[in-house]
Amino acid sequence: MASDLFCVMPCFLLGYSVVYSWLTYQLCWDWDVYLPYYSVTLSAEVFTLTRFLMVLPILFGLVYMTERNVKIRLKDIPAFLLAALVGISLYQTLFVASLRYTTASNSSLLIAMSPLFTVIGLLLTKKEKATPTRVIGSFVAVMGVFMIKGLGDVPFQFSWDSLRGDIIALLASMLFGIYPFTLTRLQKTYTALTITLYTALFGSIFLAIYSGADWLRTDFTTLPVATWGSLLFAAYPVTAYSLVVWNYGIEKVGSSRVMPYMYLVPVTAIVIAMLWIDEGMNIWQACGAFFILLGVGVVRQGEQWLHGWKQRSSSKRQQPFSSFLSGDTRL
């Protein structure tokens, strides 16, 4: 149960972040229209670099207080660099960038597809056992995702206008799907907190290489309140908390059981969108939410359910024979 909570909370926060970030960019756009002489718009790279620079001191302090050792081995640096490039620099930047060019519905749908890429990776690499219940549960959850997004009052739609954002979101989804594989070697030596600290550190270095100049030219004093709110939320709840416990979940129960919780992102996104931007939920979307929860449940508990069903079936088949041997011929 504790591991479930660790996995669900990051999904909730990410779903919240999708809607909140989308709203922020709409506000920033309006800010540009009405206040052209005072407008400041953060690029996806500057936004991502800023949030990780904000969270690095917190992560460093947590590692120092809990482990008293912040050192890593030199031979592990290449593995940290790869994980940082895939899971921080590229994924985080593309995720934020997609919100500029497509809708919250499209973005949350495509990002939620990342577990499919994880399942494909598991089948190809055979690093974890992709059991039938996990595969079936994943596809049931995918059906739910498409019901939520495809049959909603504001359904997803791929058009030329949003094509760029949709492609960016799909690339981000692929990167997040393969991100757990970059952590496999590191998880044998380091805790989730240490991994998060150094992937954030090296990811920030990558971001600084190609966006540092833009970051230095940014006048943060002129940013609107909405942008600061999005930065603070993305830095602390979504990164300092969610990224740590997400890595912890992968470390403890494996990527094949953790990644399907990403299917909950559209559910949280649409519920929060109902409250913030008056998006509605119809009966098909409610059914989709049920399928998502069912699919995640099958992934999480499917093996136990199947084992229990087999035991009950076996005991029922053996009961008449046992009664016959004991001389009980009552009808």
XYZ file of C-alpha atoms in Angstrom:
331
model
C 0.000 0.000 0.000
C 2.814 2.416 0.825
C 4.449 1.768 -2.537
C 1.102 2.431 -4.234
C 0.866 5.813 -2.514
C 4.390 6.642 -3.626
C 3.431 5.879 -7.231
C 0.002 7.535 -7.274
C 1.005 10.893 -5.789
C 3.526 11.774 -8.536
C 0.852 10.978 -11.130
C -1.607 13.270 -9.384
C 0.928 16.074 -9.233
C 1.931 15.571 -12.857
C -1.700 15.690 -13.947
C -2.135 18.864 -11.932
C 1.026 20.237 -13.479
C -0.248 19.611 -17.019
C -3.322 21.757 -16.480
C -1.605 24.386 -14.352
C 1.276 24.821 -16.796
C -1.134 25.042 -19.718
C -3.091 27.748 -17.912
C 0.125 29.594 -17.133
C 1.196 29.663 -20.759
C -2.217 30.972 -21.760
C -1.807 33.741 -19.163
C 1.697 34.505 -20.404
C 0.362 34.723 -23.954
C -2.320 37.183 -22.883
C 0.356 39.072 -20.964
C 2.283 39.436 -24.221
C -0.794 40.728 -26.024
C -1.887 43.319 -23.488
C 1.439 44.397 -22.009
C 3.931 44.163 -24.888
C 6.489 46.470 -23.318
C 6.707 44.504 -20.081
C 6.156 40.982 -21.311
C 8.519 38.134 -20.534
C 7.987 34.617 -21.813
C 10.174 31.771 -20.580
C 11.330 29.248 -23.149
C 10.909 25.577 -22.305
C 14.671 25.244 -21.747
C 14.888 28.259 -19.408
C 11.775 27.137 -17.523
C 13.217 23.640 -17.003
C 16.684 24.905 -16.051
C 15.206 27.345 -13.537
C 13.055 24.751 -11.784
C 15.987 22.363 -11.382
C 18.312 25.087 -10.131
C 15.640 25.917 -7.554
C 15.387 22.329 -6.356
C 19.084 21.351 -6.299
C 19.837 22.913 -2.863
C 16.852 21.071 -1.369
C 17.956 17.737 -2.820
C 21.551 18.273 -1.705
C 20.419 19.062 1.834
C 18.182 15.982 1.979
C 20.960 13.679 0.771
C 23.442 15.144 3.250
C 21.054 14.906 6.201
C 19.852 11.370 5.494
C 22.975 9.703 4.109
C 25.910 11.885 5.201
C 27.625 11.025 1.956
C 27.080 12.871 -1.298
C 29.947 11.275 -3.228
C 29.574 9.035 -6.252
C 32.095 6.802 -7.990
C 33.827 8.158 -11.089
C 32.985 5.036 -13.079
C 29.270 5.682 -12.494
C 29.315 9.197 -13.946
C 28.568 8.043 -17.546
C 25.457 6.210 -16.294
C 24.348 9.319 -14.397
C 24.951 11.449 -17.500
C 22.806 9.146 -19.649
C 19.963 9.109 -17.117
C 20.169 12.895 -16.762
C 20.108 13.425 -20.524
C 17.104 11.144 -21.087
C 15.019 11.756 -17.979
C 15.834 15.381 -17.183
C 17.248 17.442 -20.042
C 15.329 15.981 -22.973
C 12.137 14.641 -21.382
C 11.448 17.599 -19.099
C 12.222 20.162 -21.803
C 10.076 18.444 -24.426
C 7.226 17.989 -21.954
C 7.139 21.709 -21.147
C 7.609 22.640 -24.817
C 4.642 20.513 -25.905
C 2.290 22.575 -23.730
C 3.015 25.612 -25.878
C 1.867 24.029 -29.113
C -0.915 21.589 -28.219
C -3.834 21.227 -25.831
C -3.750 19.938 -22.264
C -5.831 16.943 -23.399
C -3.446 15.978 -26.199
C -0.385 16.442 -24.019
C -1.687 14.394 -21.081
C -2.856 11.631 -23.447
C 0.490 11.286 -25.205
C 2.546 11.544 -22.018
C 0.360 8.822 -20.489
C 1.404 6.486 -23.317
C 4.920 6.197 -21.850
C 4.206 2.851 -20.082
C 3.657 1.271 -23.505
C 7.228 2.142 -24.453
C 8.369 0.670 -21.136
C 6.519 -2.583 -21.866
C 8.068 -2.711 -25.346
C 11.487 -2.121 -23.809
C 10.916 -4.905 -21.274
C 9.956 -7.332 -24.023
C 13.027 -6.420 -26.082
C 15.608 -6.344 -23.302
C 14.052 -8.985 -21.009
C 15.336 -7.036 -17.997
C 12.042 -7.579 -16.187
C 9.336 -10.151 -16.690
C 6.432 -8.690 -18.638
C 3.720 -11.052 -17.370
C 0.389 -11.500 -19.211
C -1.522 -9.720 -16.448
C 0.756 -6.679 -16.690
C 0.415 -6.534 -20.476
C -3.372 -7.004 -20.343
C -3.714 -4.446 -17.555
C -1.690 -1.939 -19.558
C -3.904 -2.307 -22.624
C -7.088 -2.053 -20.524
C -5.733 1.197 -19.097
C -4.904 2.421 -22.621
C -8.520 1.795 -23.625
C -9.574 3.934 -20.683
C -7.207 6.712 -21.712
C -8.660 6.822 -25.224
C -12.203 6.788 -23.843
C -11.412 9.771 -21.624
C -9.696 11.753 -24.357
C -11.491 10.548 -27.462
C -15.063 10.703 -26.174
C -14.906 13.764 -23.944
C -16.710 17.050 -24.349
C -13.374 18.526 -25.463
C -11.797 15.475 -27.138
C -8.251 15.212 -28.311
C -7.787 15.852 -31.993
C -4.656 15.703 -34.079
C -4.579 18.614 -36.487
C -1.918 20.471 -38.417
C -2.196 23.313 -35.921
C -1.249 21.094 -32.986
C 0.923 18.615 -34.883
C 4.205 20.113 -33.687
C 3.142 19.955 -30.044
C 1.764 16.420 -30.480
C 5.052 15.182 -31.950
C 7.011 16.842 -29.148
C 4.736 15.248 -26.520
C 5.102 11.827 -28.178
C 8.899 12.128 -28.124
C 8.733 13.117 -24.457
C 6.553 10.074 -23.785
C 9.055 7.762 -25.487
C 11.913 9.214 -23.446
C 10.056 8.793 -20.159
C 9.193 5.239 -21.170
C 12.855 4.290 -21.574
C 14.030 6.371 -18.597
C 13.706 3.465 -16.079
C 16.198 1.425 -18.108
C 18.845 4.106 -17.623
C 18.503 3.702 -13.837
C 18.950 -0.077 -13.632
C 22.696 -0.031 -12.997
C 22.576 2.954 -10.649
C 19.856 1.460 -8.441
C 22.192 -1.373 -7.474
C 24.519 1.093 -5.725
C 22.669 4.317 -4.891
C 19.439 5.323 -3.176
C 16.573 6.987 -5.016
C 17.422 10.304 -3.344
C 21.052 10.236 -4.491
C 20.026 9.250 -8.011
C 17.549 12.123 -8.154
C 20.154 14.608 -6.900
C 22.794 13.728 -9.469
C 20.457 13.285 -12.413
C 19.062 16.734 -11.590
C 22.599 18.140 -11.265
C 23.917 16.693 -14.526
C 20.640 17.465 -16.255
C 20.992 21.095 -15.196
C 24.508 21.149 -16.651
C 23.190 19.862 -19.986
C 20.448 22.485 -19.926
C 22.921 25.241 -19.036
C 25.122 24.356 -22.012
C 22.465 25.225 -24.579
C 20.193 27.597 -22.644
C 22.506 29.246 -20.109
C 22.899 32.383 -22.212
C 19.126 32.802 -22.497
C 18.775 32.155 -18.767
C 21.301 34.900 -17.924
C 19.465 37.367 -20.177
C 16.110 36.677 -18.507
C 14.830 39.370 -16.160
C 13.040 37.282 -13.550
C 11.769 40.368 -11.729
C 9.287 41.021 -14.537
C 7.773 37.537 -14.599
C 4.016 37.435 -13.941
C 2.737 35.804 -10.766
C 1.277 32.886 -12.722
C 4.689 31.988 -14.130
C 6.268 32.076 -10.674
C 3.471 29.870 -9.387
C 4.108 27.346 -12.138
C 7.851 27.435 -11.452
C 7.419 26.885 -7.718
C 4.943 24.071 -8.217
C 7.106 22.379 -10.854
C 10.226 22.721 -8.703
C 9.055 21.483 -5.326
C 5.970 19.209 -5.365
C 6.551 17.865 -8.888
C 10.356 17.543 -8.752
C 11.627 17.562 -5.172
C 8.887 15.169 -4.064
C 7.496 13.338 -7.075
C 10.753 12.569 -8.864
C 12.305 11.167 -5.687
C 9.409 8.857 -4.835
C 8.986 7.834 -8.480
C 12.612 6.678 -8.576
C 12.067 5.010 -5.195
C 9.065 3.123 -6.565
C 11.065 1.899 -9.579
C 13.846 0.819 -7.228
C 11.523 -1.142 -4.914
C 8.921 -2.751 -7.178
C 10.313 -2.402 -10.711
C 9.427 -0.292 -13.724
C 6.822 -2.736 -15.073
C 4.668 -2.168 -11.965
C 5.380 1.532 -11.471
C 5.082 2.920 -14.998
C 1.387 1.951 -15.481
C 0.514 4.503 -12.807
C 1.235 7.080 -15.513
C -2.169 6.125 -16.919
C -3.650 8.038 -13.983
C -2.296 11.308 -15.400
C -5.269 11.880 -17.766
C -7.685 11.143 -14.920
C -6.118 13.729 -12.625
C -5.671 16.189 -15.483
C -9.308 16.053 -16.539
C -10.651 16.206 -12.967
C -8.580 19.296 -12.261
C -9.491 20.748 -15.656
C -13.148 20.377 -14.661
C -12.470 22.570 -11.650
C -10.143 25.092 -13.300
C -11.227 25.533 -16.912
C -14.793 24.161 -16.859
C -14.105 21.045 -18.900
C -16.896 18.505 -18.441
C -16.851 14.737 -17.837
C -19.466 12.646 -19.624
C -20.470 9.033 -19.080
C -17.849 7.749 -21.527
C -15.104 9.542 -19.670
C -16.341 8.117 -16.381
C -16.188 4.644 -17.948
C -12.702 5.458 -19.206
C -11.609 6.397 -15.702
C -12.988 3.055 -14.476
C -11.021 1.168 -17.138
C -7.846 3.027 -16.180
C -8.281 2.158 -12.511
C -9.127 -1.445 -13.439
C -6.085 -1.702 -15.694
C -3.755 -0.313 -13.047
C -5.311 -2.709 -10.527
C -4.679 -5.666 -12.850
C -1.059 -4.608 -13.287
C -0.634 -4.139 -9.551
C -2.587 -7.141 -8.194
C -3.313 -9.263 -11.265
C -0.934 -12.069 -10.361
C -2.449 -12.367 -6.881
C -6.002 -12.289 -8.271
C -5.142 -14.994 -10.810
C -3.441 -17.153 -8.184
C -6.433 -16.847 -5.836
C -8.860 -17.740 -8.638
C -6.829 -20.833 -9.521
C -6.789 -21.935 -5.883
C -10.566 -21.536 -5.549
C -11.170 -23.408 -8.801
C -8.859 -26.211 -7.720
C -10.552 -26.554 -4.319
C -14.018 -26.697 -5.934
C -12.900 -29.477 -8.283
C -11.380 -31.474 -5.433
C -14.353 -31.092 -3.050
C -16.768 -33.603 -4.722
C -14.006 -36.224 -4.968
C -13.089 -35.725 -1.291
C -16.743 -36.107 -0.294
C -16.985 -39.368 -2.257
C -13.905 -40.802 -0.535
C -15.280 -39.901 2.894
C -18.554 -41.705 2.172
C -20.653 -38.537 2.051
C -23.247 -39.271 -0.659
C -25.765 -36.626 0.327
C -27.255 -34.642 -2.522
